[in-house]
Amino acid sequence: MTAEAVAEVEETVGRTGSSGRANAFRDWNRSRALGRLGRRIAGRVRRG
């Protein structure tokens, strides 16, 4: 996602949801979390 898209999502979640949801999105959007998720998915595909 582009920086503008991330900022827009954070703003929308902050307005419409709880601060916990905004924090959860920030945590999910970190590159390390995405890298771990990608490796986990790739590992499952190779094993399957």
PDB file of C-alpha atoms in Angstrom:
ATOM      1  CA  MET A   1       0.000   0.000   0.000  1.00  0.00           C
ATOM      2  CA  THR A   2       1.142   3.516  -0.647  1.00  0.00           C
ATOM      3  CA  ALA A   3       1.747   5.866   2.260  1.00  0.00           C
ATOM      4  CA  GLU A   4      -1.336   7.874   1.279  1.00  0.00           C
ATOM      5  CA  ALA A   5      -3.519   4.762   1.240  1.00  0.00           C
ATOM      6  CA  VAL A   6      -2.224   3.671   4.644  1.00  0.00           C
ATOM      7  CA  ALA A   7      -2.908   7.118   6.093  1.00  0.00           C
ATOM      8  CA  GLU A   8      -6.417   7.097   4.627  1.00  0.00           C
ATOM      9  CA  VAL A   9      -7.180   3.666   6.084  1.00  0.00           C
ATOM     10  CA  GLU A  10      -5.831   4.689   9.504  1.00  0.00           C
ATOM     11  CA  GLU A  11      -7.932   7.854   9.437  1.00  0.00           C
ATOM     12  CA  THR A  12     -11.078   5.981   8.417  1.00  0.00           C
ATOM     13  CA  VAL A  13     -10.584   3.264  11.020  1.00  0.00           C
ATOM     14  CA  GLY A  14      -9.877   5.899  13.659  1.00  0.00           C
ATOM     15  CA  ARG A  15     -13.092   7.756  12.825  1.00  0.00           C
ATOM     16  CA  THR A  16     -15.400   4.776  12.454  1.00  0.00           C
ATOM     17  CA  GLY A  17     -13.871   2.168  14.746  1.00  0.00           C
ATOM     18  CA  SER A  18     -12.138   1.994  18.056  1.00  0.00           C
ATOM     19  CA  SER A  19      -8.556   3.037  18.714  1.00  0.00           C
ATOM     20  CA  GLY A  20      -7.803  -0.659  19.224  1.00  0.00           C
ATOM     21  CA  ARG A  21      -8.726  -1.363  15.622  1.00  0.00           C
ATOM     22  CA  ALA A  22      -6.497   1.451  14.399  1.00  0.00           C
ATOM     23  CA  ASN A  23      -3.617   0.066  16.471  1.00  0.00           C
ATOM     24  CA  ALA A  24      -4.296  -3.444  15.168  1.00  0.00           C
ATOM     25  CA  PHE A  25      -4.143  -2.144  11.587  1.00  0.00           C
ATOM     26  CA  ARG A  26      -0.834  -0.375  12.266  1.00  0.00           C
ATOM     27  CA  ASP A  27       0.598  -3.561  13.764  1.00  0.00           C
ATOM     28  CA  TRP A  28      -0.627  -5.639  10.826  1.00  0.00           C
ATOM     29  CA  ASN A  29       0.685  -3.167   8.273  1.00  0.00           C
ATOM     30  CA  ARG A  30       4.273  -3.264   9.536  1.00  0.00           C
ATOM     31  CA  SER A  31       6.559  -4.831   6.953  1.00  0.00           C
ATOM     32  CA  ARG A  32       7.898  -7.412   9.413  1.00  0.00           C
ATOM     33  CA  ALA A  33       4.398  -8.708  10.083  1.00  0.00           C
ATOM     34  CA  LEU A  34       3.692  -8.950   6.358  1.00  0.00           C
ATOM     35  CA  GLY A  35       6.980 -10.744   5.774  1.00  0.00           C
ATOM     36  CA  ARG A  36       6.208 -13.292   8.480  1.00  0.00           C
ATOM     37  CA  LEU A  37       2.740 -13.833   7.058  1.00  0.00           C
ATOM     38  CA  GLY A  38       4.149 -14.308   3.561  1.00  0.00           C
ATOM     39  CA  ARG A  39       6.703 -16.850   4.776  1.00  0.00           C
ATOM     40  CA  ARG A  40       4.007 -18.695   6.698  1.00  0.00           C
ATOM     41  CA  ILE A  41       1.766 -18.871   3.624  1.00  0.00           C
ATOM     42  CA  ALA A  42       4.662 -19.916   1.387  1.00  0.00           C
ATOM     43  CA  GLY A  43       5.590 -22.663   3.839  1.00  0.00           C
ATOM     44  CA  ARG A  44       2.058 -24.024   3.817  1.00  0.00           C
ATOM     45  CA  VAL A  45       1.919 -24.010   0.027  1.00  0.00           C
ATOM     46  CA  ARG A  46       5.207 -25.901  -0.279  1.00  0.00           C
ATOM     47  CA  ARG A  47       4.142 -28.508   2.284  1.00  0.00           C
ATOM     48  CA  GLY A  48       0.663 -28.936   0.798  1.00  0.00           C
TER      49      GLY A  48
END
